[in-house]
Amino acid sequence: MDFEIIKSALPLLVAGAGVTVEITALSVGFGMAIGIVISLIRLTGIKVLRVLGDIYVDFLRGTPLLVQIFLVYFALPGLIHHQVDAFFAAIFACSINSGAYVAEIFRGGIESIDKGQMEAGRSLGMTWWQTMRYIILPQAFKRIIPPLGNEFIAMLKDSSLVSVIGFEELTRRGQLIIARTYASFEIWLSVAFIYLIMTFAVARFVGLLERRYKKYEQ
Amino acid sequence: MNNELIKITGLRKSYGNNEVLKGIDVSIAEEEVVVVIGPSGGGKSTFLRCINYLEVPTAGEIVFDGMALDGKANINEVRKEIGMVFQRFNLFPHMTVMENLTLAPMKVRGASKDEAVAKAELYLRKVGLLNKADAYPDSLSGGQQQRVAIARALCMNPKAMLFDEPTSALDPEMIKEVLDVMKDLADGGMTMVVVTHEMGFAREVGDRVLFLDQGVIEEEAEPQEFFSHPKSERAKLFLSKIL
């Protein structure tokens, strides 16, 4: 094992890890916005919206993220007659993918709240949306922290797939360094180790949040 | 007799093929306390929950204070005026007692924070829990939670209150504190519809008893009359089992 190679590659890899965190945070962030909208429209009584929400979730959870990245990067430009850059494609594909998973997480969280809460809110004259916003969602948020943390960890790892469209996050950086140095073993081991540090840190952070919110749980 | 506040005509409710309410007609006057009793599964709770449209009736008409409920346009308007107390309290666990009491007056009535807090303090004092204003519901006993739930409903200044088995989830030693609060309310002239198994309360506080069985009002009478001289066979059978 050549530690000198690792040492000299490390700054590049760490910068790549920063990019990985960036696309993960952006994708899960947009994914949360998409997810909450999708989960709410699936909970409304309006059938057309519900079906559209179901199709969205089924399609994005039922197809590989890699294929979705190809669709956005290679197929979409043909449709809109405009080149799509790698950064946009990476964020876009990961966000819509994450949105589908987050929608399911939100739905589970919302449905786990006792029906009596909605009834109590409505019986006080609050609208469905007011009750959602002030009563149901704040309680649901606390319950979905753990699965949301898992989604973040999953996206941290799955974002390595955007390396195939040449987007320079951690995995792609590793590939590029190996192309130059042929130090396959050292670099892939380092890349793996950096991913491990990141997922471990996120898992610990989520555990911390979980314990802090425990006190209001019944 | 006071003015009519709630008028229910031909109320029916089915779940699939199962008809739970089979045509109910009842009129409730201002300041009247109507106690609904009957065997489990007889439709008591469903009847109560139809009054504020938590359950949407399959057929029939409900008129509250001159407003006919249609389930959409004015349902929130009507619900503002009808307080409801649940068997399982349904307090909001992520909010303090004070926040539980002030949320709806501020969001629905547009009350200022000061107004809402003042009113909440008034009703907390009334139910004897002013010292629990900053507590979270989970730290309270069942009886205390139910008294908070009553205070929460009162903060909306409702014209009527619905009680859905308010003491059924309580330990025996806590039932009285809740019934006492309800009795005070009745004495203060609140219009009340109470589904309960507390026959002592029905007899002492009720102005009228509705005996609901198999989806119909089997018998309707003043409490003294009902408990001492039930007319229908089913009412006699029911009372023989519980008294």
Coordinates of C-alpha atoms in Angstrom, one line a residue:
Chain A
M1 CA 0.0 0.0 0.0
D2 CA 1.4 3.3 -1.1
F3 CA 0.5 6.0 1.5
E4 CA 2.1 8.7 -0.4
I5 CA -0.4 8.3 -3.2
I6 CA -3.3 8.5 -0.7
K7 CA -1.8 11.5 0.9
S8 CA -1.5 13.4 -2.3
A9 CA -4.9 12.3 -3.5
L10 CA -6.7 13.2 -0.3
P11 CA -7.3 16.9 -0.9
L12 CA -8.9 16.1 -4.3
L13 CA -11.0 13.3 -2.7
V14 CA -12.1 15.5 0.2
A15 CA -13.2 18.2 -2.2
G16 CA -15.1 15.5 -4.1
A17 CA -16.7 14.5 -0.9
G18 CA -17.8 18.1 -0.4
V19 CA -19.5 17.9 -3.8
T20 CA -21.2 14.6 -2.8
V21 CA -22.6 16.3 0.3
E22 CA -23.7 19.2 -1.8
I23 CA -25.7 17.2 -4.3
T24 CA -27.1 15.0 -1.6
A25 CA -28.2 17.9 0.5
L26 CA -29.7 19.7 -2.5
S27 CA -31.4 16.5 -3.7
V28 CA -32.9 15.5 -0.4
G29 CA -33.9 19.2 0.2
F30 CA -35.7 19.4 -3.1
G31 CA -36.9 15.9 -2.5
M32 CA -38.5 17.0 0.7
A33 CA -40.3 19.8 -1.0
I34 CA -41.5 17.5 -3.7
G35 CA -42.3 14.7 -1.2
I36 CA -44.5 16.8 1.0
V37 CA -46.5 18.1 -1.9
I38 CA -46.9 14.6 -3.4
S39 CA -47.8 13.1 0.0
L40 CA -50.4 15.8 0.6
I41 CA -52.1 15.6 -2.8
R42 CA -52.2 11.8 -2.3
L43 CA -54.1 12.4 1.0
T44 CA -56.6 14.8 -0.4
G45 CA -59.9 13.3 -1.6
I46 CA -59.3 14.5 -5.2
K47 CA -59.0 11.3 -7.3
V48 CA -57.1 12.8 -10.2
L49 CA -54.4 14.2 -8.0
R50 CA -54.1 11.0 -6.0
V51 CA -53.7 8.9 -9.1
L52 CA -51.0 11.3 -10.5
G53 CA -49.2 11.2 -7.1
D54 CA -49.4 7.4 -7.2
I55 CA -48.0 7.3 -10.7
Y56 CA -45.1 9.6 -9.8
V57 CA -44.1 7.5 -6.7
D58 CA -44.5 4.1 -8.5
F59 CA -42.5 5.2 -11.5
L60 CA -39.6 6.7 -9.6
R61 CA -39.4 3.9 -7.0
G62 CA -39.9 1.2 -9.6
T63 CA -37.1 2.2 -12.0
P64 CA -33.3 2.4 -11.3
L65 CA -31.9 5.7 -10.4
L66 CA -29.1 5.1 -12.9
V67 CA -31.8 4.9 -15.7
Q68 CA -33.4 8.0 -14.4
I69 CA -30.1 9.8 -14.6
F70 CA -29.7 8.6 -18.2
L71 CA -33.2 9.8 -19.0
V72 CA -32.5 13.3 -17.7
Y73 CA -29.0 13.6 -19.2
F74 CA -29.4 11.9 -22.5
A75 CA -33.1 11.6 -23.3
L76 CA -34.4 15.0 -22.0
P77 CA -32.2 17.1 -24.3
G78 CA -33.8 15.5 -27.3
L79 CA -37.2 16.4 -26.0
I80 CA -36.5 20.0 -25.1
H81 CA -33.9 20.6 -27.8
H82 CA -31.4 22.0 -25.3
Q83 CA -28.3 20.6 -23.8
V84 CA -28.5 19.6 -20.2
D85 CA -25.4 20.1 -18.1
A86 CA -24.2 17.4 -15.8
F87 CA -24.7 19.4 -12.6
F88 CA -28.4 20.1 -13.4
A89 CA -29.0 16.5 -14.5
A90 CA -27.5 15.1 -11.4
I91 CA -29.5 17.3 -9.0
F92 CA -32.7 17.0 -11.1
A93 CA -32.6 13.2 -11.3
C94 CA -31.6 12.7 -7.6
S95 CA -34.3 15.2 -6.5
I96 CA -37.2 13.7 -8.3
N97 CA -36.0 10.2 -7.2
S98 CA -35.6 11.3 -3.6
G99 CA -39.0 13.1 -3.8
A100 CA -40.7 9.7 -4.4
Y101 CA -39.1 8.1 -1.3
V102 CA -39.7 11.1 0.9
A103 CA -43.4 11.2 -0.2
E104 CA -43.7 7.7 1.1
I105 CA -41.9 8.6 4.4
F106 CA -44.2 11.6 4.8
R107 CA -47.3 9.6 4.1
G108 CA -46.3 7.0 6.7
G109 CA -45.6 9.7 9.2
I110 CA -48.9 11.5 8.6
E111 CA -50.9 8.3 8.7
S112 CA -49.2 7.3 11.9
I113 CA -50.8 10.2 13.8
D114 CA -54.0 9.2 15.6
K115 CA -57.2 10.0 13.7
G116 CA -58.5 11.7 16.8
Q117 CA -56.0 14.6 16.2
M118 CA -57.6 15.5 12.9
E119 CA -61.1 15.1 14.4
A120 CA -60.2 17.3 17.4
G121 CA -58.8 20.0 15.1
R122 CA -61.8 19.9 12.7
S123 CA -64.3 19.9 15.6
L124 CA -62.8 23.2 16.8
G125 CA -63.6 24.7 13.4
M126 CA -60.2 24.5 11.9
T127 CA -59.9 23.7 8.2
W128 CA -58.3 20.5 6.9
W129 CA -55.2 22.5 6.0
Q130 CA -55.0 24.4 9.3
T131 CA -55.2 21.1 11.2
M132 CA -52.6 19.6 8.9
R133 CA -50.2 22.5 9.4
Y134 CA -50.5 23.1 13.1
I135 CA -51.5 19.7 14.5
I136 CA -50.6 16.8 12.2
L137 CA -47.4 17.8 10.4
P138 CA -45.5 19.0 13.5
Q139 CA -46.1 15.7 15.1
A140 CA -45.4 13.7 11.9
F141 CA -42.1 15.6 11.4
K142 CA -40.7 14.2 14.7
R143 CA -41.6 10.7 13.7
I144 CA -40.1 10.9 10.3
I145 CA -36.6 12.1 11.4
P146 CA -35.2 8.6 11.5
P147 CA -36.5 7.4 8.1
L148 CA -35.5 10.8 6.6
G149 CA -32.0 10.3 8.0
N150 CA -31.9 6.9 6.3
E151 CA -33.0 8.5 3.1
F152 CA -30.2 11.0 3.4
I153 CA -27.7 8.2 3.9
A154 CA -29.0 6.3 1.0
M155 CA -28.8 9.3 -1.3
L156 CA -25.2 10.0 0.0
K157 CA -24.3 6.6 -1.4
D158 CA -26.5 6.5 -4.5
S159 CA -25.2 9.9 -5.6
S160 CA -22.1 8.0 -6.7
L161 CA -24.2 7.0 -9.7
V162 CA -24.0 10.5 -11.2
S163 CA -20.3 9.8 -11.8
V164 CA -21.4 8.0 -15.0
I165 CA -22.4 11.3 -16.6
G166 CA -19.0 12.7 -15.7
F167 CA -20.1 14.8 -12.8
E168 CA -17.2 15.1 -10.5
E169 CA -18.3 14.0 -7.1
L170 CA -16.3 11.7 -4.8
T171 CA -16.6 8.5 -6.9
R172 CA -15.7 10.3 -10.2
R173 CA -12.7 12.0 -8.6
G174 CA -11.5 8.6 -7.5
Q175 CA -11.9 7.2 -11.1
L176 CA -10.0 10.2 -12.5
I177 CA -7.1 9.9 -10.0
I178 CA -6.8 6.1 -10.7
A179 CA -6.7 6.9 -14.5
R180 CA -3.7 9.0 -13.7
T181 CA -1.9 6.9 -11.0
Y182 CA -3.2 3.3 -11.5
A183 CA -3.4 3.1 -7.7
S184 CA -6.7 1.3 -7.8
F185 CA -6.5 -0.4 -4.4
E186 CA -5.4 2.7 -2.4
I187 CA -7.8 5.1 -4.0
W188 CA -11.0 2.9 -3.9
L189 CA -10.2 2.1 -0.3
S190 CA -9.9 5.7 0.5
V191 CA -13.1 6.6 -1.4
A192 CA -14.9 3.8 0.5
F193 CA -13.6 5.1 3.8
I194 CA -14.7 8.6 3.1
Y195 CA -18.2 7.5 2.3
L196 CA -18.2 5.5 5.6
I197 CA -17.2 8.5 7.6
M198 CA -19.9 10.6 6.1
T199 CA -22.7 8.0 6.5
F200 CA -21.6 7.3 10.1
A201 CA -21.6 10.9 11.0
V202 CA -25.1 11.4 9.6
A203 CA -26.4 8.3 11.4
R204 CA -25.0 9.6 14.7
F205 CA -26.5 13.1 14.1
V206 CA -29.9 11.6 13.4
G207 CA -29.7 9.5 16.5
L208 CA -29.0 12.7 18.5
L209 CA -32.0 14.5 17.0
E210 CA -34.2 11.5 17.7
R211 CA -33.3 11.5 21.3
R212 CA -33.9 15.2 21.6
Y213 CA -37.4 14.9 20.2
K214 CA -38.3 11.8 22.2
K215 CA -39.5 13.8 25.2
Y216 CA -42.8 14.8 23.7
E217 CA -43.6 11.4 22.3
Q218 CA -46.3 9.5 24.1
Chain B
M1 CA -89.5 25.6 26.3
N2 CA -86.6 27.5 24.9
N3 CA -85.8 28.1 21.3
E4 CA -84.9 25.2 19.2
L5 CA -81.1 25.0 18.6
I6 CA -80.6 21.7 16.9
K7 CA -83.1 20.0 14.6
I8 CA -82.4 16.6 13.2
T9 CA -84.7 15.1 10.6
G10 CA -84.6 11.6 9.0
L11 CA -81.0 11.1 9.9
R12 CA -79.6 7.9 8.4
K13 CA -76.0 6.6 8.3
S14 CA -74.7 3.5 6.6
Y15 CA -71.3 1.9 6.3
G16 CA -71.6 -0.2 3.1
N17 CA -74.6 -2.4 3.7
N18 CA -74.6 -1.9 7.4
E19 CA -77.1 0.7 8.4
V20 CA -76.1 2.1 11.8
L21 CA -78.7 4.9 12.0
K22 CA -82.1 4.1 10.6
G23 CA -84.0 7.4 10.6
I24 CA -83.6 9.7 13.6
D25 CA -85.7 12.7 14.3
V26 CA -84.9 14.8 17.3
S27 CA -85.1 18.5 18.3
I28 CA -82.9 20.0 21.0
A29 CA -83.7 23.3 22.7
E30 CA -81.3 25.9 23.9
E31 CA -79.9 25.1 27.4
E32 CA -81.3 21.6 27.2
V33 CA -79.1 18.7 28.4
V34 CA -79.9 15.6 26.3
V35 CA -78.3 12.3 27.5
V36 CA -78.0 9.5 24.9
I37 CA -77.8 6.0 26.3
G38 CA -78.1 2.5 25.0
P39 CA -76.2 -0.7 24.3
S40 CA -72.9 -0.7 22.6
G41 CA -73.1 -0.7 18.8
G42 CA -76.6 0.9 19.0
G43 CA -75.4 4.0 17.1
K44 CA -74.9 6.5 19.9
S45 CA -71.5 7.7 18.9
T46 CA -72.3 7.8 15.2
F47 CA -75.4 9.8 16.0
L48 CA -73.4 12.3 18.0
R49 CA -70.6 12.5 15.4
C50 CA -73.2 13.2 12.7
I51 CA -74.3 16.4 14.5
N52 CA -71.1 18.2 13.6
Y53 CA -70.5 16.2 10.5
L54 CA -67.4 14.2 11.7
E55 CA -69.5 11.5 10.1
V56 CA -71.3 12.5 7.0
P57 CA -74.9 11.4 7.1
T58 CA -76.2 9.1 4.3
A59 CA -79.5 10.9 4.4
G60 CA -81.4 13.4 6.5
E61 CA -81.1 17.0 7.5
I62 CA -79.4 18.7 10.4
V63 CA -80.2 22.3 11.1
F64 CA -78.1 24.1 13.7
D65 CA -79.2 27.5 14.9
G66 CA -81.1 28.0 11.7
M67 CA -78.2 26.9 9.5
A68 CA -78.7 23.7 7.5
L69 CA -75.5 21.7 7.4
D70 CA -74.4 20.7 3.9
G71 CA -71.0 19.2 4.7
K72 CA -69.0 21.6 2.6
A73 CA -69.7 25.3 2.5
N74 CA -70.6 26.1 6.0
I75 CA -69.2 23.1 8.0
N76 CA -66.4 25.1 9.6
E77 CA -68.8 27.8 10.5
V78 CA -71.1 25.4 12.3
R79 CA -68.3 23.5 14.0
K80 CA -67.0 26.8 15.5
E81 CA -70.3 26.9 17.4
I82 CA -70.3 23.2 18.5
G83 CA -67.7 22.1 21.0
M84 CA -66.8 18.4 21.1
V85 CA -65.3 16.3 23.8
F86 CA -63.9 12.9 22.9
Q87 CA -63.6 9.7 24.8
R88 CA -59.8 9.7 24.2
F89 CA -59.4 13.4 25.0
N90 CA -57.5 14.1 21.8
L91 CA -55.4 16.9 23.2
F92 CA -52.5 18.0 21.0
P93 CA -49.5 16.3 22.6
H94 CA -46.8 18.6 21.0
M95 CA -48.4 21.7 22.6
T96 CA -48.7 22.9 26.2
V97 CA -52.1 23.1 27.8
M98 CA -52.2 26.8 27.1
E99 CA -51.3 26.3 23.4
N100 CA -54.0 23.7 23.1
L101 CA -56.5 26.2 24.4
T102 CA -55.4 29.2 22.4
L103 CA -54.7 27.7 18.9
A104 CA -58.3 27.5 17.6
P105 CA -59.5 30.8 19.0
M106 CA -56.5 32.5 17.3
K107 CA -56.6 30.7 14.0
V108 CA -60.4 30.3 13.6
R109 CA -61.9 33.2 15.5
G110 CA -59.0 35.6 14.8
A111 CA -58.6 36.4 18.4
S112 CA -55.4 38.2 19.5
K113 CA -53.0 36.3 21.7
D114 CA -53.9 38.3 24.7
E115 CA -57.6 37.7 24.3
A116 CA -57.0 34.0 23.7
V117 CA -54.8 33.7 26.8
A118 CA -57.2 35.6 29.0
K119 CA -60.1 33.3 27.9
A120 CA -58.0 30.2 28.3
E121 CA -57.1 31.3 31.9
L122 CA -60.7 31.9 32.6
Y123 CA -61.7 28.4 31.6
L124 CA -58.7 26.7 33.1
R125 CA -59.7 28.3 36.4
K126 CA -63.2 27.0 35.9
V127 CA -62.0 23.4 35.5
G128 CA -59.5 23.9 38.3
L129 CA -56.3 23.5 36.2
L130 CA -54.9 27.0 35.9
N131 CA -51.6 25.8 37.5
K132 CA -51.2 23.3 34.6
A133 CA -51.2 25.9 31.8
D134 CA -47.5 25.3 30.9
A135 CA -47.7 21.5 31.3
Y136 CA -47.7 19.1 28.3
P137 CA -50.8 16.8 28.1
D138 CA -48.8 13.6 28.7
S139 CA -47.8 14.8 32.1
L140 CA -51.5 15.1 33.2
S141 CA -53.8 12.4 34.5
G142 CA -56.7 11.2 32.4
G143 CA -59.2 13.2 34.4
Q144 CA -57.1 16.4 34.1
Q145 CA -56.6 15.8 30.4
Q146 CA -60.4 15.5 29.9
R147 CA -61.0 18.7 31.9
V148 CA -58.4 20.5 29.7
A149 CA -60.3 19.1 26.6
I150 CA -63.5 20.6 27.9
A151 CA -61.8 23.9 28.6
R152 CA -60.4 23.8 25.0
A153 CA -63.8 23.4 23.5
L154 CA -65.2 26.1 25.7
C155 CA -62.6 28.6 24.6
M156 CA -64.4 28.7 21.2
N157 CA -67.5 30.0 23.0
P158 CA -69.7 27.3 21.5
K159 CA -73.4 27.4 21.6
A160 CA -73.6 23.7 22.2
M161 CA -71.3 20.9 23.5
L162 CA -71.2 17.3 22.4
F163 CA -69.7 14.7 24.7
D164 CA -68.8 11.3 23.3
E165 CA -68.4 9.0 26.3
P166 CA -66.2 11.5 28.1
T167 CA -65.6 9.3 31.1
S168 CA -65.2 5.9 29.5
A169 CA -61.5 6.0 29.2
L170 CA -60.9 7.2 32.7
D171 CA -59.9 5.4 35.9
P172 CA -62.9 5.2 38.3
E173 CA -61.5 7.7 40.7
M174 CA -61.2 10.4 38.0
I175 CA -64.7 10.1 36.7
K176 CA -66.3 12.4 39.3
E177 CA -64.0 15.4 38.6
V178 CA -65.0 15.3 35.0
L179 CA -68.7 14.8 35.7
D180 CA -68.6 17.7 38.1
V181 CA -67.2 20.0 35.5
M182 CA -70.0 18.9 33.1
K183 CA -72.6 19.4 35.8
D184 CA -71.4 23.0 36.3
L185 CA -71.6 23.6 32.6
A186 CA -75.2 22.3 32.5
D187 CA -76.1 24.5 35.5
G188 CA -74.6 27.4 33.6
G189 CA -77.1 26.9 30.8
M190 CA -74.9 25.2 28.2
T191 CA -76.8 23.1 25.6
M192 CA -75.4 19.6 25.8
V193 CA -75.7 16.3 24.1
V194 CA -74.0 13.6 26.1
V195 CA -73.4 10.0 25.2
T196 CA -72.6 8.2 28.4
H197 CA -72.8 5.1 30.5
E198 CA -73.0 7.2 33.7
M199 CA -76.6 6.6 34.7
G200 CA -76.3 8.7 37.8
F201 CA -75.3 11.7 35.7
A202 CA -78.1 11.0 33.2
R203 CA -80.6 11.0 36.0
E204 CA -79.3 13.9 37.9
V205 CA -78.2 16.3 35.2
G206 CA -80.2 15.3 32.1
D207 CA -83.4 17.0 31.0
R208 CA -84.2 14.3 28.6
V209 CA -83.0 10.8 27.9
L210 CA -82.8 9.3 24.4
F211 CA -82.6 5.5 24.4
L212 CA -80.9 4.6 21.2
D213 CA -80.8 1.0 20.1
Q214 CA -80.3 -0.7 16.8
G215 CA -80.2 2.6 15.0
V216 CA -83.5 4.1 16.2
I217 CA -84.6 6.1 19.2
E218 CA -86.4 3.4 21.0
E219 CA -87.6 5.6 23.8
E220 CA -87.4 9.2 24.8
A221 CA -88.4 10.6 28.2
E222 CA -87.5 12.6 31.2
P223 CA -84.8 10.8 33.2
Q224 CA -87.0 10.1 36.2
E225 CA -89.7 8.7 34.1
F226 CA -87.3 6.7 31.9
F227 CA -85.4 5.1 34.8
S228 CA -88.4 4.3 36.9
H229 CA -90.9 3.4 34.2
P230 CA -89.2 2.4 31.0
K231 CA -91.8 1.6 28.4
S232 CA -90.1 -0.4 25.7
E233 CA -89.0 -4.0 26.2
R234 CA -85.5 -3.2 25.0
A235 CA -85.1 -0.3 27.4
K236 CA -86.3 -2.5 30.3
L237 CA -83.8 -5.2 29.3
F238 CA -81.0 -2.7 29.0
L239 CA -81.7 -1.1 32.4
S240 CA -82.1 -4.5 34.1
K241 CA -78.6 -5.4 32.9
I242 CA -76.8 -2.2 34.1
L243 CA -78.7 -1.1 37.2

